[in-house]
Amino acid sequence: MLTNDPQIEFWFDFGSNYSYLSTMRIEALAAAQGVRVLWKPFLLGPVFKSLGWTTSPFVLQKEKGAYVWRDMQRQCDKYGLPWTQPGTFPRRALLPLRVALLGAGEAWIGAFCRRIMQCNFVEDREIDDAALVGEVLTALGLDAAALIAGAGTDENKLAMRAQGEQAMRRRVFGAPMFFARDEMFWGNDRLEDAVAWAAGHVAPRIVLA
């Protein structure tokens, strides 16, 4: 059943390269169709561990990794996004994820997430760093010290753990993941479909001759 407040849940990790593509695009796409974005930062590491992986499959499988880096360049060219293959992958992102969780319902969340993603996948900087996160928050006109302190509280740490547990209960197996009207969509290439579904539309049917 549709509501007068269409929403899309966006599950992402700052270490996820395909989440970078979606983070940079989702707010504009959702706004164009009157859909509200619910930001859901979570840690992919425990999800991978539950699947028996010690790290990203893009690292575990050499051929897949080589494909993915070429694919990222093609996709960034397609969307007009800058791209630098990170020197460290997957990059630790616990602190910025905790800050994102703290601010998930705030007006600045989209700008914060986009800037952190740029630091990782454009500038190749270490993002699990209080100085960098503080720099990003300050540039947004926010109280960096207060937000970083809030992100490190026991309450927020427990909330981060609960977020990951919820992801696994929802059968989230990778990122980016979207939920629109309880329908699951996986991967940046499904973002448009997910937004359309949340708005109550379905992509036109392709008729083959």
PDB file of C-alpha atoms in Angstrom:
ATOM      1  CA  MET A   1       0.000   0.000   0.000  1.00  0.00           C
ATOM      2  CA  LEU A   2       1.320   3.420  -0.930  1.00  0.00           C
ATOM      3  CA  THR A   3       1.534   6.225   1.592  1.00  0.00           C
ATOM      4  CA  ASN A   4       1.738   9.968   1.174  1.00  0.00           C
ATOM      5  CA  ASP A   5       5.334   9.776   2.437  1.00  0.00           C
ATOM      6  CA  PRO A   6       7.188   7.490  -0.016  1.00  0.00           C
ATOM      7  CA  GLN A   7      10.557   6.412   1.354  1.00  0.00           C
ATOM      8  CA  ILE A   8      13.617   4.469   0.313  1.00  0.00           C
ATOM      9  CA  GLU A   9      16.042   2.880   2.758  1.00  0.00           C
ATOM     10  CA  PHE A  10      19.655   3.234   1.649  1.00  0.00           C
ATOM     11  CA  TRP A  11      22.028   0.751   3.302  1.00  0.00           C
ATOM     12  CA  PHE A  12      25.663   1.653   2.662  1.00  0.00           C
ATOM     13  CA  ASP A  13      29.232   1.451   3.941  1.00  0.00           C
ATOM     14  CA  PHE A  14      31.813   4.170   3.254  1.00  0.00           C
ATOM     15  CA  GLY A  15      34.283   1.434   2.295  1.00  0.00           C
ATOM     16  CA  SER A  16      32.005   0.180  -0.495  1.00  0.00           C
ATOM     17  CA  ASN A  17      32.956   1.421  -3.956  1.00  0.00           C
ATOM     18  CA  TYR A  18      29.510   0.880  -5.481  1.00  0.00           C
ATOM     19  CA  SER A  19      27.990   2.682  -2.497  1.00  0.00           C
ATOM     20  CA  TYR A  20      30.072   5.672  -3.606  1.00  0.00           C
ATOM     21  CA  LEU A  21      28.171   5.796  -6.907  1.00  0.00           C
ATOM     22  CA  SER A  22      24.790   5.612  -5.186  1.00  0.00           C
ATOM     23  CA  THR A  23      25.679   8.073  -2.427  1.00  0.00           C
ATOM     24  CA  MET A  24      26.549  10.697  -5.004  1.00  0.00           C
ATOM     25  CA  ARG A  25      23.251  10.215  -6.887  1.00  0.00           C
ATOM     26  CA  ILE A  26      20.480   9.125  -4.553  1.00  0.00           C
ATOM     27  CA  GLU A  27      19.278  12.406  -3.075  1.00  0.00           C
ATOM     28  CA  ALA A  28      18.716  14.078  -6.450  1.00  0.00           C
ATOM     29  CA  LEU A  29      17.045  11.005  -7.949  1.00  0.00           C
ATOM     30  CA  ALA A  30      14.770  10.538  -4.933  1.00  0.00           C
ATOM     31  CA  ALA A  31      13.840  14.231  -4.712  1.00  0.00           C
ATOM     32  CA  ALA A  32      12.840  14.252  -8.384  1.00  0.00           C
ATOM     33  CA  GLN A  33      10.183  11.621  -7.613  1.00  0.00           C
ATOM     34  CA  GLY A  34       9.128  12.924  -4.208  1.00  0.00           C
ATOM     35  CA  VAL A  35      10.820  10.098  -2.314  1.00  0.00           C
ATOM     36  CA  ARG A  36      12.474  10.569   1.082  1.00  0.00           C
ATOM     37  CA  VAL A  37      15.842   8.889   1.672  1.00  0.00           C
ATOM     38  CA  LEU A  38      16.341   7.003   4.930  1.00  0.00           C
ATOM     39  CA  TRP A  39      20.097   6.769   5.406  1.00  0.00           C
ATOM     40  CA  LYS A  40      21.221   3.420   6.862  1.00  0.00           C
ATOM     41  CA  PRO A  41      24.988   3.347   7.479  1.00  0.00           C
ATOM     42  CA  PHE A  42      26.261  -0.079   8.535  1.00  0.00           C
ATOM     43  CA  LEU A  43      29.435  -2.143   8.673  1.00  0.00           C
ATOM     44  CA  LEU A  44      29.847  -4.622   5.817  1.00  0.00           C
ATOM     45  CA  GLY A  45      32.635  -6.511   7.574  1.00  0.00           C
ATOM     46  CA  PRO A  46      30.396  -8.508   9.950  1.00  0.00           C
ATOM     47  CA  VAL A  47      28.066  -9.327   7.050  1.00  0.00           C
ATOM     48  CA  PHE A  48      30.976 -10.689   5.023  1.00  0.00           C
ATOM     49  CA  LYS A  49      32.161 -12.656   8.053  1.00  0.00           C
ATOM     50  CA  SER A  50      28.711 -14.225   8.425  1.00  0.00           C
ATOM     51  CA  LEU A  51      29.029 -15.386   4.814  1.00  0.00           C
ATOM     52  CA  GLY A  52      32.419 -16.957   5.486  1.00  0.00           C
ATOM     53  CA  TRP A  53      34.501 -14.201   3.851  1.00  0.00           C
ATOM     54  CA  THR A  54      37.476 -12.556   5.536  1.00  0.00           C
ATOM     55  CA  THR A  55      37.275  -9.447   3.355  1.00  0.00           C
ATOM     56  CA  SER A  56      35.571  -8.074   0.234  1.00  0.00           C
ATOM     57  CA  PRO A  57      34.945 -10.606  -2.563  1.00  0.00           C
ATOM     58  CA  PHE A  58      36.635  -8.070  -4.848  1.00  0.00           C
ATOM     59  CA  VAL A  59      39.840  -8.796  -2.918  1.00  0.00           C
ATOM     60  CA  LEU A  60      39.304 -12.524  -2.466  1.00  0.00           C
ATOM     61  CA  GLN A  61      38.684 -13.083  -6.180  1.00  0.00           C
ATOM     62  CA  LYS A  62      41.503 -11.597  -8.266  1.00  0.00           C
ATOM     63  CA  GLU A  63      39.615 -11.686 -11.568  1.00  0.00           C
ATOM     64  CA  LYS A  64      36.518 -10.090 -10.092  1.00  0.00           C
ATOM     65  CA  GLY A  65      38.653  -7.369  -8.496  1.00  0.00           C
ATOM     66  CA  ALA A  66      40.327  -6.520 -11.796  1.00  0.00           C
ATOM     67  CA  TYR A  67      36.915  -6.308 -13.462  1.00  0.00           C
ATOM     68  CA  VAL A  68      35.455  -4.122 -10.732  1.00  0.00           C
ATOM     69  CA  TRP A  69      38.133  -1.443 -10.941  1.00  0.00           C
ATOM     70  CA  ARG A  70      37.663  -1.130 -14.691  1.00  0.00           C
ATOM     71  CA  ASP A  71      33.890  -1.117 -14.198  1.00  0.00           C
ATOM     72  CA  MET A  72      34.162   1.670 -11.641  1.00  0.00           C
ATOM     73  CA  GLN A  73      36.013   3.845 -14.129  1.00  0.00           C
ATOM     74  CA  ARG A  74      33.333   3.207 -16.758  1.00  0.00           C
ATOM     75  CA  GLN A  75      30.526   3.933 -14.321  1.00  0.00           C
ATOM     76  CA  CYS A  76      32.124   7.136 -13.057  1.00  0.00           C
ATOM     77  CA  ASP A  77      32.613   8.274 -16.649  1.00  0.00           C
ATOM     78  CA  LYS A  78      28.935   7.491 -17.282  1.00  0.00           C
ATOM     79  CA  TYR A  79      27.731   9.563 -14.316  1.00  0.00           C
ATOM     80  CA  GLY A  80      30.323  12.317 -14.633  1.00  0.00           C
ATOM     81  CA  LEU A  81      31.898  11.483 -11.278  1.00  0.00           C
ATOM     82  CA  PRO A  82      35.598  11.737 -10.413  1.00  0.00           C
ATOM     83  CA  TRP A  83      37.339   8.488  -9.513  1.00  0.00           C
ATOM     84  CA  THR A  84      40.620   7.323  -8.025  1.00  0.00           C
ATOM     85  CA  GLN A  85      41.184   3.670  -7.230  1.00  0.00           C
ATOM     86  CA  PRO A  86      41.868   3.664  -3.475  1.00  0.00           C
ATOM     87  CA  GLY A  87      45.300   2.611  -2.337  1.00  0.00           C
ATOM     88  CA  THR A  88      43.686   0.728   0.548  1.00  0.00           C
ATOM     89  CA  PHE A  89      40.584  -1.389  -0.069  1.00  0.00           C
ATOM     90  CA  PRO A  90      38.324  -1.960   1.680  1.00  0.00           C
ATOM     91  CA  ARG A  91      39.140   1.080   3.779  1.00  0.00           C
ATOM     92  CA  ARG A  92      38.227   1.156   7.489  1.00  0.00           C
ATOM     93  CA  ALA A  93      35.377   3.605   8.077  1.00  0.00           C
ATOM     94  CA  LEU A  94      34.083   3.050  11.607  1.00  0.00           C
ATOM     95  CA  LEU A  95      34.198   6.656  12.840  1.00  0.00           C
ATOM     96  CA  PRO A  96      32.489   8.279   9.820  1.00  0.00           C
ATOM     97  CA  LEU A  97      29.853   5.533   9.885  1.00  0.00           C
ATOM     98  CA  ARG A  98      29.154   6.252  13.567  1.00  0.00           C
ATOM     99  CA  VAL A  99      28.857   9.968  12.767  1.00  0.00           C
ATOM    100  CA  ALA A 100      26.522   9.168   9.874  1.00  0.00           C
ATOM    101  CA  LEU A 101      24.367   7.044  12.166  1.00  0.00           C
ATOM    102  CA  LEU A 102      24.200   9.891  14.664  1.00  0.00           C
ATOM    103  CA  GLY A 103      23.113  12.319  11.949  1.00  0.00           C
ATOM    104  CA  ALA A 104      21.017   9.984   9.806  1.00  0.00           C
ATOM    105  CA  GLY A 105      17.880  12.069  10.272  1.00  0.00           C
ATOM    106  CA  GLU A 106      19.556  15.452   9.968  1.00  0.00           C
ATOM    107  CA  ALA A 107      19.534  17.800   6.978  1.00  0.00           C
ATOM    108  CA  TRP A 108      23.334  17.577   6.611  1.00  0.00           C
ATOM    109  CA  ILE A 109      23.548  13.800   6.263  1.00  0.00           C
ATOM    110  CA  GLY A 110      23.647  13.704   2.455  1.00  0.00           C
ATOM    111  CA  ALA A 111      26.367  16.333   2.156  1.00  0.00           C
ATOM    112  CA  PHE A 112      28.413  14.635   4.876  1.00  0.00           C
ATOM    113  CA  CYS A 113      28.180  11.225   3.216  1.00  0.00           C
ATOM    114  CA  ARG A 114      29.069  12.575  -0.206  1.00  0.00           C
ATOM    115  CA  ARG A 115      32.143  14.353   1.151  1.00  0.00           C
ATOM    116  CA  ILE A 116      33.384  11.276   3.041  1.00  0.00           C
ATOM    117  CA  MET A 117      32.949   9.185  -0.108  1.00  0.00           C
ATOM    118  CA  GLN A 118      34.937  11.748  -2.088  1.00  0.00           C
ATOM    119  CA  CYS A 119      37.724  11.605   0.469  1.00  0.00           C
ATOM    120  CA  ASN A 120      37.915   7.835  -0.008  1.00  0.00           C
ATOM    121  CA  PHE A 121      37.281   7.309  -3.707  1.00  0.00           C
ATOM    122  CA  VAL A 122      38.536  10.568  -5.215  1.00  0.00           C
ATOM    123  CA  GLU A 123      41.249  11.851  -2.877  1.00  0.00           C
ATOM    124  CA  ASP A 124      42.406   8.424  -1.613  1.00  0.00           C
ATOM    125  CA  ARG A 125      42.544   9.603   2.008  1.00  0.00           C
ATOM    126  CA  GLU A 126      42.203   7.570   5.185  1.00  0.00           C
ATOM    127  CA  ILE A 127      38.652   8.279   6.339  1.00  0.00           C
ATOM    128  CA  ASP A 128      38.638   6.525   9.721  1.00  0.00           C
ATOM    129  CA  ASP A 129      40.421   9.531  11.158  1.00  0.00           C
ATOM    130  CA  ALA A 130      39.096  12.068  13.646  1.00  0.00           C
ATOM    131  CA  ALA A 131      40.973  14.948  12.031  1.00  0.00           C
ATOM    132  CA  LEU A 132      39.533  14.219   8.591  1.00  0.00           C
ATOM    133  CA  VAL A 133      36.003  13.681   9.900  1.00  0.00           C
ATOM    134  CA  GLY A 134      36.301  16.880  11.920  1.00  0.00           C
ATOM    135  CA  GLU A 135      37.466  18.737   8.814  1.00  0.00           C
ATOM    136  CA  VAL A 136      34.409  17.534   6.891  1.00  0.00           C
ATOM    137  CA  LEU A 137      31.986  18.434   9.671  1.00  0.00           C
ATOM    138  CA  THR A 138      33.523  21.870  10.187  1.00  0.00           C
ATOM    139  CA  ALA A 139      33.325  22.613   6.462  1.00  0.00           C
ATOM    140  CA  LEU A 140      29.590  21.895   6.711  1.00  0.00           C
ATOM    141  CA  GLY A 141      29.255  24.458   9.522  1.00  0.00           C
ATOM    142  CA  LEU A 142      28.717  21.817  12.209  1.00  0.00           C
ATOM    143  CA  ASP A 143      30.123  21.388  15.707  1.00  0.00           C
ATOM    144  CA  ALA A 144      32.739  18.782  14.879  1.00  0.00           C
ATOM    145  CA  ALA A 145      33.943  18.182  18.434  1.00  0.00           C
ATOM    146  CA  ALA A 146      30.428  17.592  19.755  1.00  0.00           C
ATOM    147  CA  LEU A 147      29.449  15.263  16.919  1.00  0.00           C
ATOM    148  CA  ILE A 148      32.628  13.193  17.133  1.00  0.00           C
ATOM    149  CA  ALA A 149      32.174  12.905  20.892  1.00  0.00           C
ATOM    150  CA  GLY A 150      28.545  11.872  20.397  1.00  0.00           C
ATOM    151  CA  ALA A 151      29.534   9.298  17.808  1.00  0.00           C
ATOM    152  CA  GLY A 152      31.897   7.690  20.311  1.00  0.00           C
ATOM    153  CA  THR A 153      29.406   7.273  23.152  1.00  0.00           C
ATOM    154  CA  ASP A 154      28.456   3.798  24.345  1.00  0.00           C
ATOM    155  CA  GLU A 155      24.882   4.522  23.283  1.00  0.00           C
ATOM    156  CA  ASN A 156      25.870   5.245  19.685  1.00  0.00           C
ATOM    157  CA  LYS A 157      28.265   2.301  19.557  1.00  0.00           C
ATOM    158  CA  LEU A 158      25.429   0.009  20.638  1.00  0.00           C
ATOM    159  CA  ALA A 159      23.171   1.624  18.046  1.00  0.00           C
ATOM    160  CA  MET A 160      25.790   0.898  15.370  1.00  0.00           C
ATOM    161  CA  ARG A 161      25.905  -2.733  16.428  1.00  0.00           C
ATOM    162  CA  ALA A 162      22.115  -2.924  16.409  1.00  0.00           C
ATOM    163  CA  GLN A 163      22.102  -1.428  12.906  1.00  0.00           C
ATOM    164  CA  GLY A 164      24.336  -4.250  11.699  1.00  0.00           C
ATOM    165  CA  GLU A 165      22.176  -6.848  13.385  1.00  0.00           C
ATOM    166  CA  GLN A 166      19.112  -5.393  11.715  1.00  0.00           C
ATOM    167  CA  ALA A 167      20.882  -5.533   8.354  1.00  0.00           C
ATOM    168  CA  MET A 168      21.494  -9.252   8.769  1.00  0.00           C
ATOM    169  CA  ARG A 169      17.910  -9.875   9.904  1.00  0.00           C
ATOM    170  CA  ARG A 170      16.780  -8.094   6.749  1.00  0.00           C
ATOM    171  CA  ARG A 171      19.036 -10.444   4.711  1.00  0.00           C
ATOM    172  CA  VAL A 172      21.312  -7.613   3.582  1.00  0.00           C
ATOM    173  CA  PHE A 173      24.289  -9.312   1.918  1.00  0.00           C
ATOM    174  CA  GLY A 174      26.101  -6.384   0.304  1.00  0.00           C
ATOM    175  CA  ALA A 175      26.074  -2.673  -0.378  1.00  0.00           C
ATOM    176  CA  PRO A 176      24.513  -0.587  -1.626  1.00  0.00           C
ATOM    177  CA  MET A 177      21.175  -2.156  -0.708  1.00  0.00           C
ATOM    178  CA  PHE A 178      17.803  -0.453  -0.998  1.00  0.00           C
ATOM    179  CA  PHE A 179      14.391  -1.240   0.444  1.00  0.00           C
ATOM    180  CA  ALA A 180      11.379   0.357  -1.200  1.00  0.00           C
ATOM    181  CA  ARG A 181       7.918  -0.609   0.068  1.00  0.00           C
ATOM    182  CA  ASP A 182       9.534  -3.768   1.554  1.00  0.00           C
ATOM    183  CA  GLU A 183      11.014  -4.708  -1.827  1.00  0.00           C
ATOM    184  CA  MET A 184      14.778  -5.329  -1.814  1.00  0.00           C
ATOM    185  CA  PHE A 185      17.064  -3.943  -4.525  1.00  0.00           C
ATOM    186  CA  TRP A 186      20.811  -4.604  -4.590  1.00  0.00           C
ATOM    187  CA  GLY A 187      23.509  -2.622  -6.332  1.00  0.00           C
ATOM    188  CA  ASN A 188      23.991   0.825  -7.764  1.00  0.00           C
ATOM    189  CA  ASP A 189      22.554  -0.316 -11.087  1.00  0.00           C
ATOM    190  CA  ARG A 190      19.203  -0.890  -9.356  1.00  0.00           C
ATOM    191  CA  LEU A 191      18.998   2.553  -7.751  1.00  0.00           C
ATOM    192  CA  GLU A 192      16.673   4.023 -10.382  1.00  0.00           C
ATOM    193  CA  ASP A 193      14.374   0.987 -10.151  1.00  0.00           C
ATOM    194  CA  ALA A 194      14.297   1.233  -6.354  1.00  0.00           C
ATOM    195  CA  VAL A 195      13.413   4.931  -6.388  1.00  0.00           C
ATOM    196  CA  ALA A 196      10.684   4.338  -8.964  1.00  0.00           C
ATOM    197  CA  TRP A 197       9.272   1.482  -6.871  1.00  0.00           C
ATOM    198  CA  ALA A 198       9.246   3.666  -3.757  1.00  0.00           C
ATOM    199  CA  ALA A 199       7.376   6.355  -5.700  1.00  0.00           C
ATOM    200  CA  GLY A 200       4.777   3.826  -6.830  1.00  0.00           C
ATOM    201  CA  HIS A 201       6.025   3.482 -10.378  1.00  0.00           C
ATOM    202  CA  VAL A 202       7.464   0.533 -12.244  1.00  0.00           C
ATOM    203  CA  ALA A 203       9.937   0.860 -15.078  1.00  0.00           C
ATOM    204  CA  PRO A 204       8.316   0.456 -18.522  1.00  0.00           C
ATOM    205  CA  ARG A 205       8.126  -3.126 -19.712  1.00  0.00           C
ATOM    206  CA  ILE A 206      10.562  -3.982 -22.489  1.00  0.00           C
ATOM    207  CA  VAL A 207       8.802  -5.781 -25.319  1.00  0.00           C
ATOM    208  CA  LEU A 208      11.008  -8.024 -27.415  1.00  0.00           C
ATOM    209  CA  ALA A 209      10.138  -8.498 -31.061  1.00  0.00           C
TER     210      ALA A 209
END
